[in-house]
Short mmCIF file of C-alpha atoms and ligand atoms in Angstrom, two decimals:
data_model
loop_
_atom_site.label_atom_id
_atom_site.label_comp_id
_atom_site.label_asym_id
_atom_site.label_seq_id
_atom_site.Cartn_x
_atom_site.Cartn_y
_atom_site.Cartn_z
CA MET A 900 -69.20 15.08 -18.08
CA SER A 901 -67.79 15.71 -14.64
CA GLU A 902 -66.88 19.33 -13.65
CA ILE A 903 -63.03 18.60 -14.35
CA MET A 904 -63.64 17.44 -17.44
CA GLN A 905 -65.70 20.53 -18.11
CA LEU A 906 -62.90 22.85 -16.86
CA ASP A 907 -60.34 21.20 -18.78
CA ASP A 908 -62.03 21.38 -21.93
CA THR A 909 -62.57 25.47 -21.39
CA TYR A 910 -59.10 26.24 -20.02
CA ILE A 911 -56.83 23.46 -21.86
CA ALA A 912 -55.58 24.27 -25.53
CA HIS A 913 -57.47 21.74 -27.50
CA THR A 914 -54.03 19.77 -28.84
CA TYR A 915 -55.52 16.39 -27.21
CA ALA A 916 -58.16 14.33 -27.67
CA ARG A 917 -58.44 12.92 -24.70
CA PHE A 918 -60.50 9.44 -23.63
CA PRO A 919 -63.24 10.34 -21.11
CA VAL A 920 -61.82 9.49 -17.89
CA ARG A 921 -60.43 11.00 -15.12
CA LEU A 922 -57.74 8.88 -13.77
CA VAL A 923 -56.90 9.84 -10.05
CA GLU A 924 -54.39 7.24 -8.57
CA GLY A 925 -52.92 3.94 -9.32
CA GLU A 926 -50.65 1.40 -8.32
CA GLY A 927 -48.37 -0.81 -10.72
CA SER A 928 -50.20 -1.65 -13.82
CA ILE A 929 -53.53 -0.86 -12.18
CA LEU A 930 -55.30 2.55 -12.42
CA TRP A 931 -58.49 3.88 -10.84
CA ASP A 932 -60.85 6.69 -12.04
CA GLU A 933 -62.62 9.27 -9.96
CA SER A 934 -65.51 6.68 -9.61
CA GLY A 935 -63.56 4.02 -8.10
CA ARG A 936 -63.44 2.07 -11.53
CA ARG A 937 -60.25 -0.15 -12.14
CA TYR A 938 -58.37 -0.39 -15.15
CA ILE A 939 -55.22 -2.56 -16.27
CA ASP A 940 -52.98 -0.11 -17.79
CA LEU A 941 -51.35 -1.63 -21.46
CA GLY A 942 -49.99 1.89 -21.98
CA SER A 943 -47.78 3.26 -19.37
CA GLY A 944 -48.33 6.83 -19.85
CA ILE A 945 -47.13 6.35 -23.44
CA ALA A 946 -44.08 3.89 -22.35
CA VAL A 947 -43.02 6.57 -19.36
CA ASN A 948 -43.67 4.67 -16.35
CA THR A 949 -41.32 2.15 -16.86
CA PHE A 950 -42.01 0.27 -13.92
CA GLY A 951 -45.70 1.34 -13.48
CA ILE A 952 -47.48 3.69 -11.21
CA ALA A 953 -45.81 4.87 -7.59
CA ASP A 954 -43.04 2.24 -8.19
CA LYS A 955 -42.00 1.82 -4.43
CA GLU A 956 -38.35 1.68 -5.63
CA TRP A 957 -38.37 4.69 -8.11
CA GLN A 958 -40.39 6.57 -5.36
CA LYS A 959 -37.91 6.02 -2.70
CA ALA A 960 -35.05 7.40 -5.09
CA VAL A 961 -37.14 10.17 -6.21
CA THR A 962 -38.44 11.31 -2.79
CA ALA A 963 -35.03 10.79 -1.07
CA GLN A 964 -33.57 13.58 -3.65
CA LEU A 965 -36.37 15.71 -3.36
CA GLY A 966 -35.74 15.87 0.51
CA ARG A 967 -32.09 16.59 -0.15
CA LEU A 968 -31.92 19.09 -3.02
CA GLN A 969 -34.57 19.50 -5.81
CA HIS A 970 -32.63 21.81 -8.27
CA THR A 971 -29.27 23.61 -8.77
CA SER A 972 -29.04 24.80 -12.42
CA ASN A 973 -26.59 23.81 -14.05
CA LEU A 974 -24.02 26.08 -13.05
CA TYR A 975 -22.99 23.57 -10.00
CA TYR A 976 -22.45 20.29 -9.80
CA THR A 977 -24.46 17.75 -8.62
CA GLY A 978 -24.34 13.99 -8.00
CA PRO A 979 -27.44 12.23 -9.67
CA CYS A 980 -26.53 13.55 -13.35
CA ALA A 981 -22.70 12.47 -13.08
CA HIS A 982 -24.16 9.14 -11.55
CA LEU A 983 -26.55 8.79 -14.27
CA ALA A 984 -24.37 9.98 -17.64
CA GLU A 985 -21.44 7.35 -16.45
CA MET A 986 -24.35 4.50 -16.10
CA LEU A 987 -25.70 5.39 -19.60
CA CYS A 988 -21.96 5.65 -20.96
CA GLN A 989 -20.94 2.74 -19.52
CA ARG A 990 -23.58 0.59 -21.01
CA THR A 991 -23.59 1.82 -24.27
CA GLY A 992 -20.19 2.53 -25.13
CA MET A 993 -20.96 6.51 -25.57
CA LYS A 994 -18.49 9.19 -24.28
CA LYS A 995 -20.45 11.97 -23.07
CA VAL A 996 -24.43 12.73 -22.45
CA PHE A 997 -26.26 16.03 -22.63
CA PHE A 998 -29.56 16.06 -20.44
CA SER A 999 -32.75 17.79 -21.10
CA ASN A 1000 -36.71 17.50 -20.61
CA SER A 1001 -37.84 15.51 -23.44
CA GLY A 1002 -37.71 13.49 -26.37
CA ALA A 1003 -37.79 16.62 -28.79
CA GLU A 1004 -35.14 18.33 -26.73
CA ALA A 1005 -32.88 15.26 -26.87
CA ASN A 1006 -33.38 15.14 -30.68
CA GLU A 1007 -32.58 18.97 -30.95
CA CYS A 1008 -29.33 18.55 -29.41
CA ALA A 1009 -28.56 15.63 -31.73
CA ILE A 1010 -29.35 17.77 -34.77
CA LYS A 1011 -27.18 20.33 -33.19
CA ALA A 1012 -24.27 18.29 -32.50
CA ALA A 1013 -24.41 16.50 -35.99
CA ARG A 1014 -24.44 19.83 -37.80
CA LYS A 1015 -21.59 21.39 -35.70
CA TYR A 1016 -19.81 18.04 -36.20
CA ALA A 1017 -20.15 18.15 -39.83
CA ALA A 1018 -19.65 21.71 -40.39
CA ALA A 1019 -16.03 21.39 -38.81
CA GLU A 1020 -15.08 18.16 -40.38
CA LEU A 1021 -16.69 18.67 -44.00
CA GLY A 1022 -17.88 22.28 -44.46
CA ALA A 1023 -20.81 24.04 -43.16
CA GLU A 1024 -22.70 23.09 -46.29
CA TYR A 1025 -23.04 19.41 -44.92
CA SER A 1026 -26.05 20.35 -42.87
CA THR A 1027 -28.67 17.77 -44.34
CA ILE A 1028 -30.15 15.27 -41.95
CA VAL A 1029 -31.99 12.41 -43.72
CA THR A 1030 -35.08 10.98 -41.64
CA LEU A 1031 -37.29 8.23 -42.40
CA GLN A 1032 -40.96 8.34 -44.05
CA GLY A 1033 -43.25 7.43 -41.48
CA SER A 1034 -41.19 8.50 -38.22
CA PHE A 1035 -41.60 10.73 -35.58
CA HIS A 1036 -39.01 12.78 -33.52
CA GLY A 1037 -40.87 15.51 -31.71
CA ARG A 1038 -42.93 18.73 -32.16
CA THR A 1039 -40.41 21.39 -31.88
CA LEU A 1040 -40.05 23.03 -35.29
CA ALA A 1041 -36.81 21.11 -36.05
CA THR A 1042 -37.99 17.67 -35.07
CA LEU A 1043 -41.21 18.32 -36.88
CA ALA A 1044 -38.99 19.16 -39.61
CA ALA A 1045 -37.25 15.71 -39.16
CA THR A 1046 -40.14 13.96 -38.86
CA GLY A 1047 -41.10 12.26 -41.90
CA GLN A 1048 -44.75 12.46 -42.16
CA ASP A 1049 -46.48 15.35 -43.89
CA VAL A 1050 -49.66 15.69 -41.85
CA PHE A 1051 -47.40 17.30 -38.69
CA HIS A 1052 -46.00 19.89 -41.12
CA ARG A 1053 -49.06 21.27 -42.89
CA ASP A 1054 -49.94 24.01 -40.50
CA TYR A 1055 -46.34 25.11 -39.40
CA GLN A 1056 -44.82 26.60 -42.57
CA PRO A 1057 -42.24 27.64 -42.45
CA LEU A 1058 -40.26 24.77 -41.49
CA PRO A 1059 -36.44 24.57 -40.57
CA LYS A 1060 -34.84 23.73 -43.72
CA GLY A 1061 -32.29 20.82 -44.12
CA PHE A 1062 -34.23 17.43 -43.65
CA VAL A 1063 -34.65 14.76 -46.25
CA TYR A 1064 -36.74 11.77 -46.37
CA ALA A 1065 -35.66 8.00 -46.91
CA LYS A 1066 -37.83 5.25 -47.67
CA PRO A 1067 -37.58 2.37 -44.95
CA GLY A 1068 -36.03 -0.43 -46.60
CA ASP A 1069 -35.02 1.12 -49.90
CA LEU A 1070 -31.19 1.40 -49.88
CA ASP A 1071 -30.51 2.73 -53.13
CA GLN A 1072 -32.96 5.85 -52.39
CA LEU A 1073 -30.73 6.40 -49.31
CA ALA A 1074 -27.48 6.10 -51.43
CA ALA A 1075 -29.03 8.90 -53.88
CA LEU A 1076 -30.00 11.25 -50.73
CA LEU A 1077 -26.35 11.03 -49.62
CA LYS A 1078 -24.77 11.30 -52.82
CA ASN A 1079 -27.33 14.36 -53.94
CA HIS A 1080 -27.30 16.13 -50.61
CA ARG A 1081 -24.65 17.61 -48.40
CA CYS A 1082 -25.42 15.16 -45.32
CA ALA A 1083 -24.39 15.64 -41.98
CA ALA A 1084 -26.09 12.58 -40.26
CA VAL A 1085 -28.93 10.02 -40.74
CA MET A 1086 -31.32 9.61 -38.33
CA MET A 1087 -33.84 6.74 -37.59
CA GLU A 1088 -36.02 4.88 -35.12
CA VAL A 1089 -35.26 1.33 -35.00
CA VAL A 1090 -38.96 0.80 -34.08
CA GLN A 1091 -41.36 3.48 -35.50
CA GLY A 1092 -43.48 4.11 -32.51
CA GLU A 1093 -46.02 6.96 -33.63
CA GLY A 1094 -45.89 6.04 -37.23
CA GLY A 1095 -47.45 2.21 -36.58
CA VAL A 1096 -44.92 0.28 -34.96
CA ASN A 1097 -42.97 -0.59 -37.68
CA VAL A 1098 -39.86 -2.48 -37.32
CA LEU A 1099 -36.99 -1.39 -39.30
CA ASP A 1100 -35.27 -4.43 -41.23
CA LYS A 1101 -31.93 -5.32 -39.70
CA GLU A 1102 -30.18 -5.82 -42.86
CA TYR A 1103 -31.28 -2.38 -44.20
CA LEU A 1104 -29.89 -0.16 -40.93
CA GLN A 1105 -27.01 -2.18 -40.76
CA LYS A 1106 -26.01 -1.24 -44.41
CA ALA A 1107 -27.66 2.08 -43.83
CA ALA A 1108 -25.51 2.80 -41.12
CA ALA A 1109 -22.38 1.64 -43.30
CA LEU A 1110 -23.59 4.15 -46.17
CA ALA A 1111 -23.86 6.77 -43.60
CA ALA A 1112 -20.48 6.19 -42.75
CA ASP A 1113 -19.01 5.93 -46.53
CA HIS A 1114 -20.58 9.52 -46.98
CA GLY A 1115 -19.23 10.86 -43.57
CA ALA A 1116 -22.69 11.08 -42.03
CA LEU A 1117 -23.32 10.51 -38.57
CA VAL A 1118 -25.60 7.41 -37.51
CA ILE A 1119 -28.49 9.04 -35.13
CA VAL A 1120 -30.84 6.93 -33.50
CA ASP A 1121 -33.72 7.82 -31.86
CA GLU A 1122 -34.45 5.64 -28.75
CA VAL A 1123 -36.98 7.85 -27.10
CA GLN A 1124 -39.60 5.40 -27.38
CA THR A 1125 -37.44 2.26 -27.86
CA GLY A 1126 -35.17 3.03 -24.98
CA ASN A 1127 -34.48 1.86 -21.51
CA GLY A 1128 -35.33 -1.61 -21.98
CA ARG A 1129 -38.68 -1.38 -23.83
CA THR A 1130 -37.83 -3.53 -26.78
CA GLY A 1131 -36.33 -6.05 -24.53
CA ARG A 1132 -32.78 -5.00 -24.78
CA LEU A 1133 -31.47 -1.91 -22.92
CA TYR A 1134 -31.67 0.22 -26.13
CA GLY A 1135 -33.70 -1.18 -29.33
CA TYR A 1136 -30.19 -0.54 -31.50
CA MET A 1137 -28.74 -3.60 -29.57
CA HIS A 1138 -30.89 -5.94 -31.68
CA TYR A 1139 -29.26 -4.77 -34.43
CA GLY A 1140 -25.57 -5.21 -34.21
CA ILE A 1141 -24.84 -1.42 -34.89
CA GLN A 1142 -22.83 1.23 -33.01
CA PRO A 1143 -24.49 4.61 -33.32
CA ASP A 1144 -22.64 8.15 -33.21
CA ILE A 1145 -25.32 9.53 -31.08
CA ILE A 1146 -28.40 8.08 -29.23
CA THR A 1147 -31.08 9.78 -27.80
CA THR A 1148 -33.70 8.82 -25.36
CA ALA A 1149 -36.20 10.11 -23.14
CA LYS A 1150 -40.09 8.81 -22.48
CA GLY A 1151 -39.43 5.76 -20.03
CA LEU A 1152 -35.73 7.26 -18.75
CA GLY A 1153 -37.11 9.24 -15.98
CA GLY A 1154 -39.77 6.46 -15.01
CA GLY A 1155 -42.57 9.34 -15.10
CA LEU A 1156 -40.38 12.40 -14.60
CA PRO A 1157 -39.32 14.52 -17.64
CA LEU A 1158 -35.89 13.59 -18.75
CA GLY A 1159 -34.30 13.20 -21.94
CA ALA A 1160 -30.70 12.30 -23.14
CA THR A 1161 -28.38 12.84 -25.68
CA LEU A 1162 -25.70 10.22 -25.78
CA LEU A 1163 -22.48 11.57 -27.99
CA GLY A 1164 -20.14 9.15 -29.26
CA GLU A 1165 -16.49 9.20 -29.89
CA LYS A 1166 -16.76 11.24 -32.69
CA VAL A 1167 -18.86 14.15 -31.19
CA ALA A 1168 -18.06 13.75 -27.55
CA ASP A 1169 -16.19 16.83 -27.59
CA VAL A 1170 -18.33 18.89 -30.07
CA PHE A 1171 -19.85 21.02 -27.66
CA VAL A 1172 -18.16 23.47 -25.55
CA PRO A 1173 -19.46 25.98 -22.56
CA GLY A 1174 -22.28 28.26 -24.22
CA ASP A 1175 -22.86 26.01 -26.99
CA HIS A 1176 -25.86 24.34 -25.83
CA GLY A 1177 -28.23 24.44 -22.62
CA SER A 1178 -31.40 23.68 -20.67
CA THR A 1179 -32.50 25.23 -17.26
CA PHE A 1180 -33.78 22.11 -15.88
CA GLY A 1181 -31.89 19.69 -17.93
CA GLY A 1182 -30.14 17.11 -15.35
CA ASN A 1183 -32.48 17.92 -12.98
CA PRO A 1184 -31.30 15.80 -9.70
CA VAL A 1185 -34.73 14.61 -9.05
CA CYS A 1186 -35.27 13.29 -12.36
CA CYS A 1187 -31.45 12.04 -12.54
CA ALA A 1188 -32.33 10.13 -9.13
CA GLY A 1189 -35.45 8.17 -10.35
CA ALA A 1190 -33.60 7.57 -13.62
CA ILE A 1191 -30.81 5.89 -11.85
CA SER A 1192 -32.97 3.70 -9.72
CA ILE A 1193 -34.53 2.62 -13.43
CA LEU A 1194 -31.33 1.70 -15.01
CA ASN A 1195 -30.41 -0.05 -12.13
CA ARG A 1196 -32.97 -2.47 -12.40
CA LEU A 1197 -32.45 -2.96 -16.20
CA ASP A 1198 -30.49 -5.96 -16.00
CA GLU A 1199 -30.59 -9.16 -18.45
CA GLN A 1200 -32.96 -10.53 -16.00
CA MET A 1201 -35.33 -8.14 -16.53
CA LEU A 1202 -34.60 -7.55 -20.12
CA SER A 1203 -35.40 -11.53 -20.88
CA ARG A 1204 -38.62 -11.19 -18.73
CA VAL A 1205 -39.65 -8.08 -21.42
CA ARG A 1206 -39.11 -10.48 -24.06
CA ALA A 1207 -40.91 -13.13 -22.51
CA LYS A 1208 -44.01 -10.99 -21.85
CA GLY A 1209 -43.58 -9.65 -25.30
CA ASN A 1210 -44.13 -13.23 -26.78
CA LEU A 1211 -46.72 -14.16 -24.41
CA VAL A 1212 -48.89 -11.22 -25.69
CA ARG A 1213 -47.94 -12.30 -29.47
CA GLY A 1214 -48.82 -15.90 -28.72
CA ALA A 1215 -52.45 -14.76 -27.35
CA LEU A 1216 -53.13 -12.33 -30.07
CA GLU A 1217 -51.60 -13.53 -33.26
CA GLY A 1218 -54.12 -15.60 -35.51
CA ALA A 1219 -56.88 -14.26 -33.17
CA PRO A 1220 -60.30 -13.22 -34.92
CA GLY A 1221 -60.14 -9.74 -35.72
CA VAL A 1222 -56.54 -9.47 -35.13
CA GLU A 1223 -54.61 -9.11 -38.64
CA SER A 1224 -51.14 -8.89 -37.60
CA VAL A 1225 -48.77 -8.12 -34.64
CA THR A 1226 -45.78 -6.00 -34.94
CA GLY A 1227 -43.01 -4.86 -32.53
CA MET A 1228 -40.40 -6.13 -30.11
CA GLY A 1229 -40.35 -7.03 -26.60
CA LEU A 1230 -43.35 -4.73 -24.85
CA MET A 1231 -43.57 -2.43 -27.78
CA LEU A 1232 -46.10 -3.88 -29.52
CA GLY A 1233 -48.76 -3.10 -32.85
CA VAL A 1234 -52.00 -4.83 -33.25
CA LYS A 1235 -53.22 -4.48 -36.49
CA THR A 1236 -57.35 -4.80 -36.13
CA THR A 1237 -59.92 -5.59 -38.45
CA ARG A 1238 -62.01 -2.78 -36.64
CA PRO A 1239 -60.78 0.65 -36.61
CA ALA A 1240 -58.05 0.96 -34.02
CA ALA A 1241 -59.48 3.97 -32.47
CA LYS A 1242 -63.03 2.07 -32.12
CA VAL A 1243 -61.11 -0.91 -30.24
CA ALA A 1244 -59.33 1.34 -27.93
CA ALA A 1245 -62.49 3.20 -26.74
CA GLU A 1246 -64.31 -0.25 -26.25
CA CYS A 1247 -61.18 -1.35 -24.22
CA LEU A 1248 -61.71 1.64 -22.10
CA ARG A 1249 -64.97 0.81 -21.31
CA ALA A 1250 -64.14 -2.69 -20.43
CA GLY A 1251 -61.51 -1.76 -18.35
CA VAL A 1252 -58.50 -1.62 -20.18
CA LEU A 1253 -56.36 0.90 -21.37
CA VAL A 1254 -54.55 0.52 -24.44
CA LEU A 1255 -53.16 3.11 -27.13
CA THR A 1256 -53.21 3.67 -31.09
CA ALA A 1257 -50.45 4.44 -33.72
CA LYS A 1258 -51.93 4.90 -37.23
CA ASP A 1259 -54.16 1.94 -37.68
CA LYS A 1260 -52.81 -0.01 -35.13
CA VAL A 1261 -53.84 -0.66 -31.63
CA ARG A 1262 -50.31 0.20 -29.50
CA LEU A 1263 -49.52 -1.80 -26.58
CA LEU A 1264 -46.81 -0.29 -24.10
CA PRO A 1265 -47.23 -1.58 -21.01
CA ALA A 1266 -44.95 -1.17 -17.74
CA LEU A 1267 -41.78 -3.74 -18.27
CA ASN A 1268 -42.85 -5.09 -14.72
CA ILE A 1269 -46.41 -6.00 -15.36
CA PRO A 1270 -47.54 -9.04 -13.47
CA ASP A 1271 -48.38 -11.69 -16.12
CA GLN A 1272 -51.76 -12.42 -15.00
CA GLN A 1273 -52.53 -8.51 -15.01
CA LEU A 1274 -51.06 -8.91 -18.74
CA GLN A 1275 -53.08 -11.78 -19.49
CA ASP A 1276 -56.23 -10.52 -18.22
CA GLY A 1277 -55.68 -7.39 -20.62
CA VAL A 1278 -54.88 -8.97 -23.54
CA GLU A 1279 -58.05 -11.32 -23.15
CA ILE A 1280 -60.07 -8.14 -22.98
CA LEU A 1281 -58.42 -6.50 -26.15
CA LYS A 1282 -58.75 -9.82 -27.51
CA GLN A 1283 -62.68 -10.08 -27.21
CA VAL A 1284 -63.07 -6.58 -28.22
CA CYS A 1285 -61.20 -7.21 -31.38
CA ALA A 1286 -63.39 -10.20 -32.20
CA ARG A 1287 -66.85 -8.34 -32.24
CA VAL A 1288 -68.76 -7.68 -35.08
CA ASP A 1289 -69.79 -4.05 -35.86
C1 PLP B 1496 -42.43 10.56 -27.91
C2 PLP B 1496 -40.97 10.53 -28.91
C3 PLP B 1496 -40.63 11.68 -28.94
C4 PLP B 1496 -40.74 12.87 -28.36
O1 PLP B 1496 -40.79 13.23 -27.02
P1 PLP B 1496 -41.40 14.30 -26.13
O2 PLP B 1496 -40.94 14.14 -25.18
O3 PLP B 1496 -42.60 14.29 -26.30
O4 PLP B 1496 -40.61 15.73 -26.71
C5 PLP B 1496 -39.50 11.85 -30.20
N1 PLP B 1496 -39.02 10.97 -30.88
C6 PLP B 1496 -39.83 9.43 -30.71
C7 PLP B 1496 -39.35 8.27 -31.35
C8 PLP B 1496 -40.90 9.57 -29.78
O5 PLP B 1496 -41.57 8.29 -29.51
#
């Protein structure tokens, strides 16, 4: 074990099971470790490095802003966050944006907005948020409570109240929950990421959104992972023909810097007044300048390339020995392998390819601009590892 690994083991809280590798630099979708070993990156820092490592255009936007003004606090106006908010609203039809630093915070804001709105519209008892079984919404106490997986709840009782869980695909059960609880909102990921790259059925989501509206409940889509081009549309809900009341996003928005955003639709646009909510770092000009450069490039041509790259991966893996299924959309893919996913990921690393896992699947979230050749090379190695016999 290297000195850094020992230091890390000694002084960093043991919340992460790290792969036994120390990465030191990269370019695009290629990374190098301390011994100069090269890796093809099919994870992009969990869908964060939208255009890969040290992307020139993003770097230029970030460093230009860094050299001018790195932070002001939210007591003053700055250009990048205002411009970014305008871009986000224009491209989603939403009306206002609250910026924070992470996905969990973006979801906290969505929950607060929904509850405040429902209390005023329907009554203070309309506070329940319906989320889906198998969902993942973050690690703060409220977003943990929103997360529909018991394993995350176990050690942190008592969790904030007011969350109930619907079974994905079961409209009758959702209707019963909406009837039996006083609900403020229904919150969903269109593709569950951490939950195993499960794509939500189109008819289910459309009908679920309609059911929510019938009960006066808002529709929140958690696009923390699915957002910013990942699924081959700018936001994942755009595959579904629905218009959410609140959209949350983070991960890929900042292209590698921490940035969360809660997009508020017509109904909740004016729910907050000064003092209601805040974040010291939220809307940081450097993060926002980087995000503007990311969003600027996510045009239809780029999104169609993301879809094509996704199809390329599917074409290579579907039906391959040791591959049981491929789920997901665009460049957010889950590969159900015959061999244990964790073992496949560990062996891919040794063979020079970085992949992720989600539940019992290997998860692929490469940079959106990964060159086809690198993508093919990486997937070929994954394919070989999947075909091994234990
Ligand atoms: C990663 C993720 C979060 C949490 O984001 P953080 O930035 O880690 O707080 C929330 N929701 C979804 C769908 C995610 O994938």
